[in-house]
PDB file of C-alpha atoms in Angstrom:
ATOM      1  CA  UNK A   1      27.794 -28.913 -57.949  1.00  0.00           C
ATOM      2  CA  UNK A   2      27.044 -32.308 -56.486  1.00  0.00           C
ATOM      3  CA  UNK A   3      29.483 -33.696 -53.953  1.00  0.00           C
ATOM      4  CA  UNK A   4      30.904 -37.143 -54.325  1.00  0.00           C
ATOM      5  CA  UNK A   5      30.414 -39.894 -51.789  1.00  0.00           C
ATOM      6  CA  UNK A   6      33.990 -39.552 -50.549  1.00  0.00           C
ATOM      7  CA  UNK A   7      33.522 -35.796 -49.943  1.00  0.00           C
ATOM      8  CA  UNK A   8      30.343 -36.449 -47.971  1.00  0.00           C
ATOM      9  CA  UNK A   9      32.018 -39.200 -45.948  1.00  0.00           C
ATOM     10  CA  UNK A  10      35.025 -37.014 -45.245  1.00  0.00           C
ATOM     11  CA  UNK A  11      32.782 -34.591 -43.374  1.00  0.00           C
ATOM     12  CA  UNK A  12      31.429 -37.291 -41.105  1.00  0.00           C
ATOM     13  CA  UNK A  13      32.872 -36.971 -37.629  1.00  0.00           C
ATOM     14  CA  UNK A  14      33.264 -40.124 -35.579  1.00  0.00           C
ATOM     15  CA  UNK A  15      33.247 -39.511 -31.841  1.00  0.00           C
ATOM     16  CA  UNK A  16      35.124 -41.291 -29.074  1.00  0.00           C
ATOM     17  CA  UNK A  17      32.325 -43.806 -28.511  1.00  0.00           C
ATOM     18  CA  UNK A  18      31.883 -44.671 -32.162  1.00  0.00           C
ATOM     19  CA  UNK A  19      28.960 -42.318 -32.814  1.00  0.00           C
ATOM     20  CA  UNK A  20      29.060 -40.792 -36.280  1.00  0.00           C
ATOM     21  CA  UNK A  21      27.662 -37.329 -36.988  1.00  0.00           C
ATOM     22  CA  UNK A  22      27.852 -34.788 -39.774  1.00  0.00           C
ATOM     23  CA  UNK A  23      29.117 -31.266 -39.369  1.00  0.00           C
ATOM     24  CA  UNK A  24      26.380 -28.669 -38.938  1.00  0.00           C
ATOM     25  CA  UNK A  25      25.848 -26.451 -41.974  1.00  0.00           C
ATOM     26  CA  UNK A  26      23.548 -23.487 -41.400  1.00  0.00           C
ATOM     27  CA  UNK A  27      22.471 -21.392 -44.327  1.00  0.00           C
ATOM     28  CA  UNK A  28      22.593 -17.951 -42.710  1.00  0.00           C
ATOM     29  CA  UNK A  29      20.836 -16.251 -45.622  1.00  0.00           C
ATOM     30  CA  UNK A  30      17.659 -18.258 -45.001  1.00  0.00           C
ATOM     31  CA  UNK A  31      17.803 -17.702 -41.213  1.00  0.00           C
ATOM     32  CA  UNK A  32      18.196 -13.934 -41.622  1.00  0.00           C
ATOM     33  CA  UNK A  33      15.450 -13.881 -44.277  1.00  0.00           C
ATOM     34  CA  UNK A  34      12.988 -15.648 -41.964  1.00  0.00           C
ATOM     35  CA  UNK A  35      13.838 -13.284 -39.090  1.00  0.00           C
ATOM     36  CA  UNK A  36      13.435 -10.139 -41.205  1.00  0.00           C
ATOM     37  CA  UNK A  37      10.199 -11.479 -42.714  1.00  0.00           C
ATOM     38  CA  UNK A  38       8.772 -12.161 -39.232  1.00  0.00           C
ATOM     39  CA  UNK A  39       9.665  -8.652 -38.068  1.00  0.00           C
ATOM     40  CA  UNK A  40       8.056  -7.057 -41.142  1.00  0.00           C
ATOM     41  CA  UNK A  41       4.919  -9.164 -40.665  1.00  0.00           C
ATOM     42  CA  UNK A  42       4.765  -8.144 -36.981  1.00  0.00           C
ATOM     43  CA  UNK A  43       5.149  -4.456 -37.910  1.00  0.00           C
ATOM     44  CA  UNK A  44       2.358  -4.681 -40.497  1.00  0.00           C
ATOM     45  CA  UNK A  45       0.080  -6.371 -37.925  1.00  0.00           C
ATOM     46  CA  UNK A  46       0.835  -3.693 -35.315  1.00  0.00           C
ATOM     47  CA  UNK A  47       0.040  -0.844 -37.739  1.00  0.00           C
ATOM     48  CA  UNK A  48      -3.152  -2.595 -38.821  1.00  0.00           C
ATOM     49  CA  UNK A  49      -4.278  -3.065 -35.172  1.00  0.00           C
ATOM     50  CA  UNK A  50      -3.518   0.601 -34.415  1.00  0.00           C
ATOM     51  CA  UNK A  51      -5.631   1.752 -37.362  1.00  0.00           C
ATOM     52  CA  UNK A  52      -8.518  -0.473 -36.261  1.00  0.00           C
ATOM     53  CA  UNK A  53      -8.334   1.073 -32.795  1.00  0.00           C
ATOM     54  CA  UNK A  54      -8.298   4.634 -34.154  1.00  0.00           C
ATOM     55  CA  UNK A  55     -11.294   4.018 -36.451  1.00  0.00           C
ATOM     56  CA  UNK A  56     -13.283   2.257 -33.708  1.00  0.00           C
ATOM     57  CA  UNK A  57     -12.582   5.081 -31.239  1.00  0.00           C
ATOM     58  CA  UNK A  58     -13.705   7.723 -33.752  1.00  0.00           C
ATOM     59  CA  UNK A  59     -16.918   5.787 -34.423  1.00  0.00           C
ATOM     60  CA  UNK A  60     -17.670   5.402 -30.690  1.00  0.00           C
ATOM     61  CA  UNK A  61     -16.792   9.012 -29.756  1.00  0.00           C
ATOM     62  CA  UNK A  62     -17.135  11.289 -32.802  1.00  0.00           C
ATOM     63  CA  UNK A  63     -16.792  14.469 -30.667  1.00  0.00           C
ATOM     64  CA  UNK A  64     -13.720  13.206 -28.809  1.00  0.00           C
ATOM     65  CA  UNK A  65     -13.471  11.869 -25.281  1.00  0.00           C
ATOM     66  CA  UNK A  66     -15.916  13.147 -22.645  1.00  0.00           C
ATOM     67  CA  UNK A  67     -14.731  15.771 -20.140  1.00  0.00           C
ATOM     68  CA  UNK A  68     -13.009  14.607 -16.979  1.00  0.00           C
ATOM     69  CA  UNK A  69     -15.446  14.133 -14.051  1.00  0.00           C
ATOM     70  CA  UNK A  70     -15.152  16.698 -11.283  1.00  0.00           C
ATOM     71  CA  UNK A  71     -14.806  14.048  -8.551  1.00  0.00           C
ATOM     72  CA  UNK A  72     -11.649  12.510 -10.058  1.00  0.00           C
ATOM     73  CA  UNK A  73      -8.637  13.178  -7.851  1.00  0.00           C
ATOM     74  CA  UNK A  74     -10.603  13.540  -4.618  1.00  0.00           C
ATOM     75  CA  UNK A  75      -9.578  11.461  -1.623  1.00  0.00           C
ATOM     76  CA  UNK A  76     -12.999   9.862  -1.263  1.00  0.00           C
ATOM     77  CA  UNK A  77     -15.904   9.509  -3.679  1.00  0.00           C
ATOM     78  CA  UNK A  78     -19.127   8.549  -1.925  1.00  0.00           C
ATOM     79  CA  UNK A  79     -17.870   6.308   0.873  1.00  0.00           C
ATOM     80  CA  UNK A  80     -15.130   4.674  -1.186  1.00  0.00           C
ATOM     81  CA  UNK A  81     -11.495   5.609  -0.529  1.00  0.00           C
ATOM     82  CA  UNK A  82      -9.739   6.181  -3.846  1.00  0.00           C
ATOM     83  CA  UNK A  83      -6.139   5.741  -2.723  1.00  0.00           C
ATOM     84  CA  UNK A  84      -4.235   2.523  -2.228  1.00  0.00           C
ATOM     85  CA  UNK A  85      -3.810   1.476   1.399  1.00  0.00           C
ATOM     86  CA  UNK A  86      -0.024   1.691   1.033  1.00  0.00           C
ATOM     87  CA  UNK A  87      -0.326   5.363   0.010  1.00  0.00           C
ATOM     88  CA  UNK A  88      -3.013   6.347   2.509  1.00  0.00           C
ATOM     89  CA  UNK A  89      -1.651   7.739   5.769  1.00  0.00           C
ATOM     90  CA  UNK A  90      -4.857   9.335   7.089  1.00  0.00           C
ATOM     91  CA  UNK A  91      -5.815   6.333   9.223  1.00  0.00           C
ATOM     92  CA  UNK A  92      -2.313   6.113  10.707  1.00  0.00           C
ATOM     93  CA  UNK A  93      -2.355   9.827  11.538  1.00  0.00           C
ATOM     94  CA  UNK A  94      -5.834   9.579  13.080  1.00  0.00           C
ATOM     95  CA  UNK A  95      -4.910   6.570  15.215  1.00  0.00           C
ATOM     96  CA  UNK A  96      -1.660   8.256  16.227  1.00  0.00           C
ATOM     97  CA  UNK A  97      -3.599  11.293  17.416  1.00  0.00           C
ATOM     98  CA  UNK A  98      -6.034   9.120  19.342  1.00  0.00           C
ATOM     99  CA  UNK A  99      -3.183   7.180  20.972  1.00  0.00           C
ATOM    100  CA  UNK A 100      -1.481  10.457  21.918  1.00  0.00           C
ATOM    101  CA  UNK A 101      -4.732  11.712  23.468  1.00  0.00           C
ATOM    102  CA  UNK A 102      -5.056   8.501  25.471  1.00  0.00           C
ATOM    103  CA  UNK A 103      -1.470   8.831  26.729  1.00  0.00           C
ATOM    104  CA  UNK A 104      -1.848  12.490  27.720  1.00  0.00           C
ATOM    105  CA  UNK A 105      -5.402  12.394  29.078  1.00  0.00           C
ATOM    106  CA  UNK A 106      -8.211  14.026  27.195  1.00  0.00           C
ATOM    107  CA  UNK A 107     -11.057  16.456  27.603  1.00  0.00           C
ATOM    108  CA  UNK A 108     -13.747  18.240  25.667  1.00  0.00           C
ATOM    109  CA  UNK A 109     -11.809  21.495  25.396  1.00  0.00           C
ATOM    110  CA  UNK A 110      -8.291  21.873  23.992  1.00  0.00           C
ATOM    111  CA  UNK A 111      -5.599  22.112  26.657  1.00  0.00           C
ATOM    112  CA  UNK A 112      -7.882  20.901  29.478  1.00  0.00           C
ATOM    113  CA  UNK A 113      -7.444  17.346  30.700  1.00  0.00           C
ATOM    114  CA  UNK A 114     -10.747  16.133  32.115  1.00  0.00           C
ATOM    115  CA  UNK A 115     -10.040  12.403  32.101  1.00  0.00           C
ATOM    116  CA  UNK A 116      -7.225  10.176  33.274  1.00  0.00           C
ATOM    117  CA  UNK A 117      -4.574   8.880  30.949  1.00  0.00           C
ATOM    118  CA  UNK A 118      -4.986   5.326  29.720  1.00  0.00           C
ATOM    119  CA  UNK A 119      -2.049   4.176  31.854  1.00  0.00           C
ATOM    120  CA  UNK A 120      -3.589   5.635  35.009  1.00  0.00           C
ATOM    121  CA  UNK A 121      -6.968   4.073  34.224  1.00  0.00           C
ATOM    122  CA  UNK A 122      -5.428   0.652  33.583  1.00  0.00           C
ATOM    123  CA  UNK A 123      -3.407   0.863  36.829  1.00  0.00           C
ATOM    124  CA  UNK A 124      -6.601   1.728  38.725  1.00  0.00           C
ATOM    125  CA  UNK A 125      -8.436  -1.270  37.220  1.00  0.00           C
ATOM    126  CA  UNK A 126      -5.569  -3.631  38.042  1.00  0.00           C
ATOM    127  CA  UNK A 127      -5.294  -2.435  41.668  1.00  0.00           C
ATOM    128  CA  UNK A 128      -9.068  -2.594  42.253  1.00  0.00           C
ATOM    129  CA  UNK A 129      -9.226  -6.136  40.852  1.00  0.00           C
ATOM    130  CA  UNK A 130      -6.247  -7.172  42.970  1.00  0.00           C
ATOM    131  CA  UNK A 131      -7.943  -5.681  46.037  1.00  0.00           C
ATOM    132  CA  UNK A 132     -11.114  -7.664  45.299  1.00  0.00           C
ATOM    133  CA  UNK A 133      -9.063 -10.844  44.931  1.00  0.00           C
ATOM    134  CA  UNK A 134      -7.465 -10.328  48.369  1.00  0.00           C
ATOM    135  CA  UNK A 135     -10.853 -10.098  50.130  1.00  0.00           C
ATOM    136  CA  UNK A 136     -12.271 -13.447  51.247  1.00  0.00           C
ATOM    137  CA  UNK A 137     -15.221 -14.767  49.324  1.00  0.00           C
ATOM    138  CA  UNK A 138     -18.558 -14.451  51.112  1.00  0.00           C
ATOM    139  CA  UNK A 139     -19.887 -17.623  52.721  1.00  0.00           C
ATOM    140  CA  UNK A 140     -22.731 -19.191  50.810  1.00  0.00           C
ATOM    141  CA  UNK A 141     -26.198 -19.114  52.348  1.00  0.00           C
ATOM    142  CA  UNK A 142     -27.518 -22.465  53.617  1.00  0.00           C
ATOM    143  CA  UNK A 143     -29.921 -24.210  51.282  1.00  0.00           C
ATOM    144  CA  UNK A 144     -33.512 -24.322  52.514  1.00  0.00           C
ATOM    145  CA  UNK A 145     -34.745 -27.807  53.373  1.00  0.00           C
ATOM    146  CA  UNK A 146     -37.764 -28.978  51.412  1.00  0.00           C
ATOM    147  CA  UNK A 147     -41.046 -29.268  53.316  1.00  0.00           C
ATOM    148  CA  UNK A 148     -42.317 -32.830  53.840  1.00  0.00           C
ATOM    149  CA  UNK A 149     -45.210 -33.784  51.606  1.00  0.00           C
ATOM    150  CA  UNK A 150     -48.472 -34.947  53.100  1.00  0.00           C
ATOM    151  CA  UNK A 151     -49.604 -38.514  52.244  1.00  0.00           C
ATOM    152  CA  UNK A 152     -52.679 -37.148  50.452  1.00  0.00           C
ATOM    153  CA  UNK A 153     -50.517 -35.516  47.774  1.00  0.00           C
ATOM    154  CA  UNK A 154     -48.330 -38.545  47.143  1.00  0.00           C
ATOM    155  CA  UNK A 155     -48.470 -39.525  43.470  1.00  0.00           C
ATOM    156  CA  UNK A 156     -49.711 -43.021  42.650  1.00  0.00           C
ATOM    157  CA  UNK A 157     -48.366 -45.361  40.101  1.00  0.00           C
TER     158      UNK A 157
END
């Protein structure tokens, strides 16, 4: 049924500043239909892509995937660390042990301290350098005077 001009004009809203606009009329059936159609199309595309992947995998590996390599899961393969740095605590533990050995003194045999602790060694270096600084500097040796040249060896111009 066609609406008359007066019915159309009655739906026109005039704002405070004199701007005229129509009421919004949304046909919900069409909006829902487009949404459902898009979802169905997406589902069909996803199933199609999955089937392509399955067929391609079967063509590439007809006997299934290869067995898992024996080295997988090891800490290090070759010389390459396999763990992320955030998850790897071996370096921190090693450095901690080295720092502890430096603090406690260290030796070739367990339980025997053959060398000074790092603090004692640093104190010894500081005191020996301070002792050297307190000693006066040696006087420099006088420079030898050059021997006079004989007139026979005087260069000419």
